XYZ file of N, CA, C and O in Angstrom:
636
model
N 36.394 -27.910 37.276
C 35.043 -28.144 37.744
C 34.204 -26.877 37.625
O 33.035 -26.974 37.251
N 34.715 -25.743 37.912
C 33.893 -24.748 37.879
C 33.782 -24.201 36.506
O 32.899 -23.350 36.401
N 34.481 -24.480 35.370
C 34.516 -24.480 34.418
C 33.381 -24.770 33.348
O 33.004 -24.199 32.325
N 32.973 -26.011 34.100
C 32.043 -27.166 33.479
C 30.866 -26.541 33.996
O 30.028 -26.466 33.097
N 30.333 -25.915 35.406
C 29.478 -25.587 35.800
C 28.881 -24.103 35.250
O 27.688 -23.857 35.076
N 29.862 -23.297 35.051
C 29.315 -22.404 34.192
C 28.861 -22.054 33.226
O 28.101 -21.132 32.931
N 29.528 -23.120 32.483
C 29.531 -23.606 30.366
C 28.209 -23.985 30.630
O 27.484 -23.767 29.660
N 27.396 -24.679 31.998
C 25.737 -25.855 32.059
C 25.007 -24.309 31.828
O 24.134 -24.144 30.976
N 25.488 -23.247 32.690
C 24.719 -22.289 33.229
C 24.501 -21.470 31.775
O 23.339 -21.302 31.406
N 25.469 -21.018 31.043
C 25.281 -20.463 30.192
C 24.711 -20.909 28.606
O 24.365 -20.179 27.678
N 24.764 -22.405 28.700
C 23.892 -23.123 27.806
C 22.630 -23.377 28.137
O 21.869 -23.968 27.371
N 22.335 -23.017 29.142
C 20.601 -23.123 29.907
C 20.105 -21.634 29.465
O 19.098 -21.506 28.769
N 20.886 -20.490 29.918
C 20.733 -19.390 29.608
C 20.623 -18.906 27.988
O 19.906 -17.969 27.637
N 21.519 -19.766 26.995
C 21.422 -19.540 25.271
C 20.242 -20.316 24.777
O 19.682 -19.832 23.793
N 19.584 -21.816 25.441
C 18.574 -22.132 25.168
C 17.378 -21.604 25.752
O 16.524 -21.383 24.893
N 17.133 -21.412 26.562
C 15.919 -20.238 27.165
C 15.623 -19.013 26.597
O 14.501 -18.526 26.737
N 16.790 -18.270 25.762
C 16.339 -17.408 25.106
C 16.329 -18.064 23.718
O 15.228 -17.819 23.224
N 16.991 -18.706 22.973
C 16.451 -19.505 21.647
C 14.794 -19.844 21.764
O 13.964 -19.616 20.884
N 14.556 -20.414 23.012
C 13.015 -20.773 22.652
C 12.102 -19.492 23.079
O 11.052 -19.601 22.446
N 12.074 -18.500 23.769
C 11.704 -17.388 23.653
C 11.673 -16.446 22.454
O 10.652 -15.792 22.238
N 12.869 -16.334 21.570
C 12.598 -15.729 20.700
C 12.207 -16.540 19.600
O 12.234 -16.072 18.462
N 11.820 -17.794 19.840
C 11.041 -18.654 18.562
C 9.727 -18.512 19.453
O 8.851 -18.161 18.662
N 9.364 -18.583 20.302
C 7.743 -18.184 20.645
C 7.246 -16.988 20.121
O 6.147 -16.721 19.635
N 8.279 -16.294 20.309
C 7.582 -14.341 20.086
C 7.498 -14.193 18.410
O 6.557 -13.594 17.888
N 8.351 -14.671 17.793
C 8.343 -15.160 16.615
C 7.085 -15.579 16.053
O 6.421 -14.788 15.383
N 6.678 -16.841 16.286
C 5.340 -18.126 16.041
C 4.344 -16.704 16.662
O 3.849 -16.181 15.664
N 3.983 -16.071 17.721
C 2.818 -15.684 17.982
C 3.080 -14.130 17.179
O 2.041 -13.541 16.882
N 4.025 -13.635 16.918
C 3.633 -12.555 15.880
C 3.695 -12.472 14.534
O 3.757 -11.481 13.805
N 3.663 -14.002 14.208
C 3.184 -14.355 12.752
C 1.914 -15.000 13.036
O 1.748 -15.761 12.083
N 0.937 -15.111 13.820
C -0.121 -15.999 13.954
C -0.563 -17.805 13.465
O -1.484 -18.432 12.940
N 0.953 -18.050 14.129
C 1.809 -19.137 13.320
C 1.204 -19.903 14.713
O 1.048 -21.118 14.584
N 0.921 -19.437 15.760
C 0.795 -20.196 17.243
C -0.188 -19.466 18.120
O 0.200 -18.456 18.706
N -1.287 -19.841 18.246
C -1.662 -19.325 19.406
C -2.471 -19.886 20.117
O -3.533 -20.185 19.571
N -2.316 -20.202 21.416
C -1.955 -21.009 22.851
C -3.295 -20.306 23.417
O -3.184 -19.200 23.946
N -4.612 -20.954 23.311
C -6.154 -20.789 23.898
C -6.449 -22.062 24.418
O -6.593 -23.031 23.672
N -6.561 -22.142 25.784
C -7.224 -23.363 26.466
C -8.550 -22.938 26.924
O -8.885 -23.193 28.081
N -9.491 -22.193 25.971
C -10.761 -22.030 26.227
C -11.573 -23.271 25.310
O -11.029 -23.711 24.297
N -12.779 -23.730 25.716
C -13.681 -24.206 24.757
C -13.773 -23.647 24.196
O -13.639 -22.473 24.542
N -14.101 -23.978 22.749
C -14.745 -23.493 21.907
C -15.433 -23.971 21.483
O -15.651 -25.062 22.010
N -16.416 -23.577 20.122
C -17.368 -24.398 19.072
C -17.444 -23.571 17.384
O -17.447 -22.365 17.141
N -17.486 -24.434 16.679
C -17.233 -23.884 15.234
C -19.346 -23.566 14.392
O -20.371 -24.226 14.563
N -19.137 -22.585 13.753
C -19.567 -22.329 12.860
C -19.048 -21.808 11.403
O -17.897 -21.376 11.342
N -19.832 -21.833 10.260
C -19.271 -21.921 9.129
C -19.791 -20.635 8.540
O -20.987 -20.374 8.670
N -19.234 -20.064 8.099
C -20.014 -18.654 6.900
C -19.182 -18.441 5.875
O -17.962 -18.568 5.781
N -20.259 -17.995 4.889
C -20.215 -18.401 3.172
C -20.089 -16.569 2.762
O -20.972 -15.742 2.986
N -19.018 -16.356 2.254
C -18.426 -15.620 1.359
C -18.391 -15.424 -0.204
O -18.037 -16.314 -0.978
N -18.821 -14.080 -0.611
C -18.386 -14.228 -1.849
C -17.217 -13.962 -2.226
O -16.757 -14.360 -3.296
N -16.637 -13.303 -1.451
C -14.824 -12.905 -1.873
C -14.146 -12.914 -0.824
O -14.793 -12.155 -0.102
N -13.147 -13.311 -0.154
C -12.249 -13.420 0.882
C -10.964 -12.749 0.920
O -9.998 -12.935 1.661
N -11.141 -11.966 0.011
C -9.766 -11.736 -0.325
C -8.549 -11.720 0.565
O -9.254 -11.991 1.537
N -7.406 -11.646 1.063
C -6.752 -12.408 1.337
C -7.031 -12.789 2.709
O -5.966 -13.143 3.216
N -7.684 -12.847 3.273
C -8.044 -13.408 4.633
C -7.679 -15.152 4.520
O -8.155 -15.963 3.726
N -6.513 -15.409 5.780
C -5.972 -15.944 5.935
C -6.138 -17.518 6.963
O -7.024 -17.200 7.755
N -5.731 -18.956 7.295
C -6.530 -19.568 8.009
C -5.523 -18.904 9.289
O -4.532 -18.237 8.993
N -5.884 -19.156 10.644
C -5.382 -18.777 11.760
C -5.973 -16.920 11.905
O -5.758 -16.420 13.009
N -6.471 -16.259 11.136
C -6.571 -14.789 10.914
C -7.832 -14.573 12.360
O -8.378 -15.617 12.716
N -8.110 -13.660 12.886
C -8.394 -13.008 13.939
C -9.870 -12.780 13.536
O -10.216 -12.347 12.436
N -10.906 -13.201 14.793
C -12.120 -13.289 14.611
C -12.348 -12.122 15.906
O -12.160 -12.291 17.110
N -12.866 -10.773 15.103
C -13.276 -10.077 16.463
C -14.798 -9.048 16.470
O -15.576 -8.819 15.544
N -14.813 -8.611 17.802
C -15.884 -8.188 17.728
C -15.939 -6.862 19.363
O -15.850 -6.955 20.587
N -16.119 -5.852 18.417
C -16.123 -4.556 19.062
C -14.582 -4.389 19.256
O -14.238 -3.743 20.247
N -13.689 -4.847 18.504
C -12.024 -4.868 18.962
C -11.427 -6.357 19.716
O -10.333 -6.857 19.974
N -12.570 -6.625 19.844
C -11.631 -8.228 21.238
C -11.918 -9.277 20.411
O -12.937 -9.581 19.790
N -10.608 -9.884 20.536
C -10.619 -11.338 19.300
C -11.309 -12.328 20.646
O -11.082 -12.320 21.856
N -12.346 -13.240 19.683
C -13.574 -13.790 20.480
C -13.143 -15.425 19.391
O -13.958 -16.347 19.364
N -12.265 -15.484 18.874
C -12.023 -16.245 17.755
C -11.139 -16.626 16.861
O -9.993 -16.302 17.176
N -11.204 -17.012 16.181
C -9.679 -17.587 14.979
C -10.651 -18.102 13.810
O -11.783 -18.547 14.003
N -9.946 -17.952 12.424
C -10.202 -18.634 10.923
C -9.872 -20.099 11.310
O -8.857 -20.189 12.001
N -10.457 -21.190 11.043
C -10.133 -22.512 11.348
C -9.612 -22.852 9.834
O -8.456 -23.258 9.718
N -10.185 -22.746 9.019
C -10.221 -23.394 7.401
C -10.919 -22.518 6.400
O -12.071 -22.090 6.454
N -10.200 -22.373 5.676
C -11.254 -22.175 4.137
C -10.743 -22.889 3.251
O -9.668 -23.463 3.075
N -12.237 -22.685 2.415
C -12.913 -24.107 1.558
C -13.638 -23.551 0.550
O -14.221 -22.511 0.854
N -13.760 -23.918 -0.481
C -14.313 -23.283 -1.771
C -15.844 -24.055 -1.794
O -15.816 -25.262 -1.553
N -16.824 -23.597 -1.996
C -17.773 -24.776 -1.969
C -18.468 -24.843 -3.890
O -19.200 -23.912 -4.226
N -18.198 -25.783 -4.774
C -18.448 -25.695 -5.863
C -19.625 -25.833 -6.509
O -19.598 -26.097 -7.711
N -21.156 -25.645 -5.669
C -22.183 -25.710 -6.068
C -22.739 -23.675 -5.987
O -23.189 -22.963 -6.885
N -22.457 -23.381 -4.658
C -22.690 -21.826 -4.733
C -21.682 -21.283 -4.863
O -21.779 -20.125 -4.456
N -20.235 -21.635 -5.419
C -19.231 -20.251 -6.048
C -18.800 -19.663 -4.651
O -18.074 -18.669 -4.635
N -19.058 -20.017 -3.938
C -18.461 -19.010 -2.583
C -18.023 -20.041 -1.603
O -18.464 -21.164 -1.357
N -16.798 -19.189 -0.993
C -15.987 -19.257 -0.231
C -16.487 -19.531 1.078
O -17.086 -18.657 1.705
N -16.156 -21.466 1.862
C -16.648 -21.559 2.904
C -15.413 -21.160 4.285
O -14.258 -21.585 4.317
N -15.935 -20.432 5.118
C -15.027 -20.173 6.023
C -15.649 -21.031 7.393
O -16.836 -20.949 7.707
N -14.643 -21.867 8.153
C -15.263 -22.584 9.554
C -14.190 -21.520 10.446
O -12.975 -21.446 10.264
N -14.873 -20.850 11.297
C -14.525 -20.150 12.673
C -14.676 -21.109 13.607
O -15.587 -21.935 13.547
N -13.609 -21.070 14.743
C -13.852 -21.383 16.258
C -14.082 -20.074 17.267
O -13.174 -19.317 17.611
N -14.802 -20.015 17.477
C -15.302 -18.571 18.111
C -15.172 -19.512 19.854
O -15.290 -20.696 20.171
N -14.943 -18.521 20.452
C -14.933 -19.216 22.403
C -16.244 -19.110 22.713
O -17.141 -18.310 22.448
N -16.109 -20.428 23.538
C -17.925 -20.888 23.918
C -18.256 -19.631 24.968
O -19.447 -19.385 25.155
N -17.492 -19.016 25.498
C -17.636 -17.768 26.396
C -18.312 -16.309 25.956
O -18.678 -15.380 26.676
N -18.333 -16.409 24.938
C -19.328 -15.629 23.922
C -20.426 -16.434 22.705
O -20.399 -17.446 22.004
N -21.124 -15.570 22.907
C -22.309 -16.128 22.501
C -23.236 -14.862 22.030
O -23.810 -14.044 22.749
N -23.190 -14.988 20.001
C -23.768 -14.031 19.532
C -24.924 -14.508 19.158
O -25.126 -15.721 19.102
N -25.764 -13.674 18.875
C -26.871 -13.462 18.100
C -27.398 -14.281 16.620
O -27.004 -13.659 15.633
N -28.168 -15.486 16.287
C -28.553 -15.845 15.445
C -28.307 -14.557 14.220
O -27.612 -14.618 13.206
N -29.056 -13.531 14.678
C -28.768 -12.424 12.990
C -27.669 -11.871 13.028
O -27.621 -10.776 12.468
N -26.404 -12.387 13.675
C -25.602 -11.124 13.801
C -24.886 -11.648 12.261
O -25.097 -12.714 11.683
N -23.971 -10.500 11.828
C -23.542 -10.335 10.416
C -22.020 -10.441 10.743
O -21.477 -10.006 11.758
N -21.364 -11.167 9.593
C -19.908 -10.898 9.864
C -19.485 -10.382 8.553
O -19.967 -10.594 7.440
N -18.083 -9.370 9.059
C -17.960 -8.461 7.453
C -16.031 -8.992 7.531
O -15.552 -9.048 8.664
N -15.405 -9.221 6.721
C -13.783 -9.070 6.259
C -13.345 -7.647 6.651
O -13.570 -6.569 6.101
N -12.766 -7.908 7.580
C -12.378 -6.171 7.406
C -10.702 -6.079 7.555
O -10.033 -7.088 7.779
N -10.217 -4.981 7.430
C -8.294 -4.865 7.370
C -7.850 -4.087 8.417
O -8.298 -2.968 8.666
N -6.992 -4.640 9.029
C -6.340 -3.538 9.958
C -5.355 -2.561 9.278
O -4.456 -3.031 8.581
N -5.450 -1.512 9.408
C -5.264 -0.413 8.988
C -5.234 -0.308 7.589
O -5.919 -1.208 7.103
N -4.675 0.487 6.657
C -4.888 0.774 4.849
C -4.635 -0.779 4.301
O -5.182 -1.357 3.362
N -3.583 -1.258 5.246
C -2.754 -2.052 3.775
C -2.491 -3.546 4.809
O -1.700 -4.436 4.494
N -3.410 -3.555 6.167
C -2.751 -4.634 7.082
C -3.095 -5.714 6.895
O -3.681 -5.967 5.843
N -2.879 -6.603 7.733
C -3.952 -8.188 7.663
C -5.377 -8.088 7.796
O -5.835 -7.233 8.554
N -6.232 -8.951 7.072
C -7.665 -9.022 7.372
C -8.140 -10.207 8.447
O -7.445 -11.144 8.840
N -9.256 -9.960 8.742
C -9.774 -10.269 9.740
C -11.327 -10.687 10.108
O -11.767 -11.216 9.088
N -11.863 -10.681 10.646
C -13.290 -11.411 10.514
C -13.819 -10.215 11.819
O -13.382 -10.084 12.962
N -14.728 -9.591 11.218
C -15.449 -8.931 12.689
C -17.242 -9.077 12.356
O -17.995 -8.995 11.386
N -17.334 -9.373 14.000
C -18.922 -9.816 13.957
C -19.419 -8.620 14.282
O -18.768 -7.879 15.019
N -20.710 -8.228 13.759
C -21.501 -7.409 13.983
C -22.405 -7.945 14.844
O -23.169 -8.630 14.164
N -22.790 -7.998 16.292
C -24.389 -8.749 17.173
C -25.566 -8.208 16.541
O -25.699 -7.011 16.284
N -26.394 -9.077 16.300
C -27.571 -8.722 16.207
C -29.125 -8.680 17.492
O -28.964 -8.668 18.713
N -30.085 -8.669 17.009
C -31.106 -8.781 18.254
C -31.930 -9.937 18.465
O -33.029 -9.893 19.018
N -31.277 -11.173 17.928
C -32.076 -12.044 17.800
C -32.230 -12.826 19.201
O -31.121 -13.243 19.536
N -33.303 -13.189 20.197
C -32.807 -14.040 20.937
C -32.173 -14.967 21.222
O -31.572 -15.129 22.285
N -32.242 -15.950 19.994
C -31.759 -17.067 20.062
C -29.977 -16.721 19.526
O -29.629 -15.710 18.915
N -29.078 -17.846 19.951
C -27.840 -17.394 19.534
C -27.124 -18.436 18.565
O -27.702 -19.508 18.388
N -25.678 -18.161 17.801
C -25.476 -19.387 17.531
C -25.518 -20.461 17.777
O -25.455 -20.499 19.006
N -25.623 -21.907 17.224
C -25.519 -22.976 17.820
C -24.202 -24.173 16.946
O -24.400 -24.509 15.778
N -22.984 -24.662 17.702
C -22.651 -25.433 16.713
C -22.998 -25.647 15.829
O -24.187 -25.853 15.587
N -21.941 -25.682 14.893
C -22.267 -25.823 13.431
C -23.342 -25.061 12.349
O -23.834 -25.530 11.323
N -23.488 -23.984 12.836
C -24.521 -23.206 11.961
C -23.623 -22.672 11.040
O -22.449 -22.303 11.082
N -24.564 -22.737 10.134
C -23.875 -21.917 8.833
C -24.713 -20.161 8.835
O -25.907 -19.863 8.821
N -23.690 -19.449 8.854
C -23.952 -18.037 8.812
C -24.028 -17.349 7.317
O -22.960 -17.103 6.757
N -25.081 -17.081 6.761
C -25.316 -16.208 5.378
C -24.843 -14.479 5.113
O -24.320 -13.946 4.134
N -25.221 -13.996 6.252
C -25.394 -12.786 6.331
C -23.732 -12.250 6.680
O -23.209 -11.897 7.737
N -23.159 -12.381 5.177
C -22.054 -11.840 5.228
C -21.503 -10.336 4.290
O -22.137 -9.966 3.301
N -20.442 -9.703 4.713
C -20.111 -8.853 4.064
C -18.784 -9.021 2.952
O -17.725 -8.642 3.452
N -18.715 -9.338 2.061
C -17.104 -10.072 1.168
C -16.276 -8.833 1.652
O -16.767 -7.779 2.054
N -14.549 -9.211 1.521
C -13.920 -8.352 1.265
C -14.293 -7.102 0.377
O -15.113 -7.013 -0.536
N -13.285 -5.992 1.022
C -13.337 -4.811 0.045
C -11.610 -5.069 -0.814
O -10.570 -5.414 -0.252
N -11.783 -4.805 -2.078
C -10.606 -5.374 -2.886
C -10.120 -4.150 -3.476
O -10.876 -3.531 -4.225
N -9.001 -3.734 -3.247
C -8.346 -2.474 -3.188
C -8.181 -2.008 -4.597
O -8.148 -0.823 -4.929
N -8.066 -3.187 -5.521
C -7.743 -2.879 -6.661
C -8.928 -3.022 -7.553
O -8.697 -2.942 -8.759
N -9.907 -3.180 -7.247
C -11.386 -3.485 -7.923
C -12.020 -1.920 -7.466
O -12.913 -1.384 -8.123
N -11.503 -1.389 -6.430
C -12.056 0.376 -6.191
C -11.041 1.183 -7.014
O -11.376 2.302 -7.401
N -10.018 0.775 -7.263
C -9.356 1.793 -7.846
C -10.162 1.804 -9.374
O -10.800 2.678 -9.961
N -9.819 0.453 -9.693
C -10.688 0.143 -11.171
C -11.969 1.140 -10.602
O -11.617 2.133 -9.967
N -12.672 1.033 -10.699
C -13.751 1.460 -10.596
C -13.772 3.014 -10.763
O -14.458 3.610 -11.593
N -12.754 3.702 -9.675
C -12.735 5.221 -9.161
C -12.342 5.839 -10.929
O -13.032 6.555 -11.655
N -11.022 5.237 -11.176
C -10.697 5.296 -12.629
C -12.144 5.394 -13.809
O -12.456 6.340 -14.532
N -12.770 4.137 -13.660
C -13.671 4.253 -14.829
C -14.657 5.212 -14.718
O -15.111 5.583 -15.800
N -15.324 5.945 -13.301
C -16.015 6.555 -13.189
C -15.390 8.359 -13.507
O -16.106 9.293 -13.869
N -14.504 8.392 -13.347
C -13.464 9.367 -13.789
C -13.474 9.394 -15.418
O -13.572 10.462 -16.021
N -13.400 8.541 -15.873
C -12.765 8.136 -17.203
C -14.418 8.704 -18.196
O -14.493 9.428 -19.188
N -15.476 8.042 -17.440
C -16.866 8.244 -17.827
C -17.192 9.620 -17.783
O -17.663 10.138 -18.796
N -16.985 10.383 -16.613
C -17.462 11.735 -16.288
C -16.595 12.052 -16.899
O -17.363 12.402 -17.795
N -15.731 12.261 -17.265
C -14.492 13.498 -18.699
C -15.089 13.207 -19.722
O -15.089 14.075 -20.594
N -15.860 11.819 -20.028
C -16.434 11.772 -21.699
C -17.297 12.487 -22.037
O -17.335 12.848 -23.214
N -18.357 12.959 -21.027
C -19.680 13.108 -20.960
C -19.926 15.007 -20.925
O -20.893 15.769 -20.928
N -18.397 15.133 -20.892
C -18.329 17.158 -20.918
C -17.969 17.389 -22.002
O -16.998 16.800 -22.475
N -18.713 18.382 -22.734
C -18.532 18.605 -23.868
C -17.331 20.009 -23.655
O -17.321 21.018 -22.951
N -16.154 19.252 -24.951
C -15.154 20.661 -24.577
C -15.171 22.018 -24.550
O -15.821 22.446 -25.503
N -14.626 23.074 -23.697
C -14.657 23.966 -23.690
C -14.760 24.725 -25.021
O -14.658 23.945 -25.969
N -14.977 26.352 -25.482
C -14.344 26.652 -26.481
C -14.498 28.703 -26.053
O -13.987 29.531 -26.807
């Protein structure tokens, strides 16, 4: 009998941590995350997204105010539609700007709002213009290269 009662105890104890370390798991892949705030969605149009992800982190001054809901290609303007759920508990600015940005050199990207001064603020379903595209790591190198490559042509050799 006491046998049986300990084998309950220690299979309560191997499943309690199985589902613990599958939670910590799911929330540090941004595979899960557990917000019982309202929210409301707006949409903003991108020209490059680069890898910004759906579930990816909507923040502003550092505090995630938000989540990527979906992206969507839209095939009349060439750019990339993104729908945010931002928490109805914040409430930005009609002009405010949102830019792609990366946590640290090489990390995940992310969505950060810039506020603006407009009185009026978002309202469901607005579509936001005033965006900044990704910066694409390998489109600056190209670049740093060709401008390098240009300025050595343009010196006439020593003698």
């Amino acid at each position: 009998m006491q046998s049986s009662k300990n084998d309950f105890w220690v299979g309560l104890f191997v499943l309690i941590g199985a589902a613990a370390v599958l939670f910590l798991a799911l929330q540090s892949a941004n595979l899960l995350s557990l917000n019982f705030e309202p929210t409301y969605r707006v949409t903003a149009r991108f020209d490059n997204i680069g890898g910004l992800k759906p579930k990816s982190a909507v923040r502003s001054a550092g505090v995630v105010v938000g989540r990527v809901e979906s992206i969507g290609f839209d095939d009349k303007t060439f750019q990339a539609s993104v729908t945010l759920t931002l928490e109805s508990r914040y409430a930005f600015p009609k002009d405010s700007s949102l830019k792609i940005l990366t946590s640290g050199l090489l990390g995940e990207q992310y969505i950060g709002i810039e506020p603006g001064g407009d009185p009026d603020n978002f309202q469901p379903g607005a579509v936001i213009t005033q965006t900044q595209s990704a910066v694409v790591l390998e489109n600056l190198i190209g670049q740093f290269l060709f401008n390098k490559a240009a300025e050595g042509g343009d010196k006439a050799p020593a003698q």
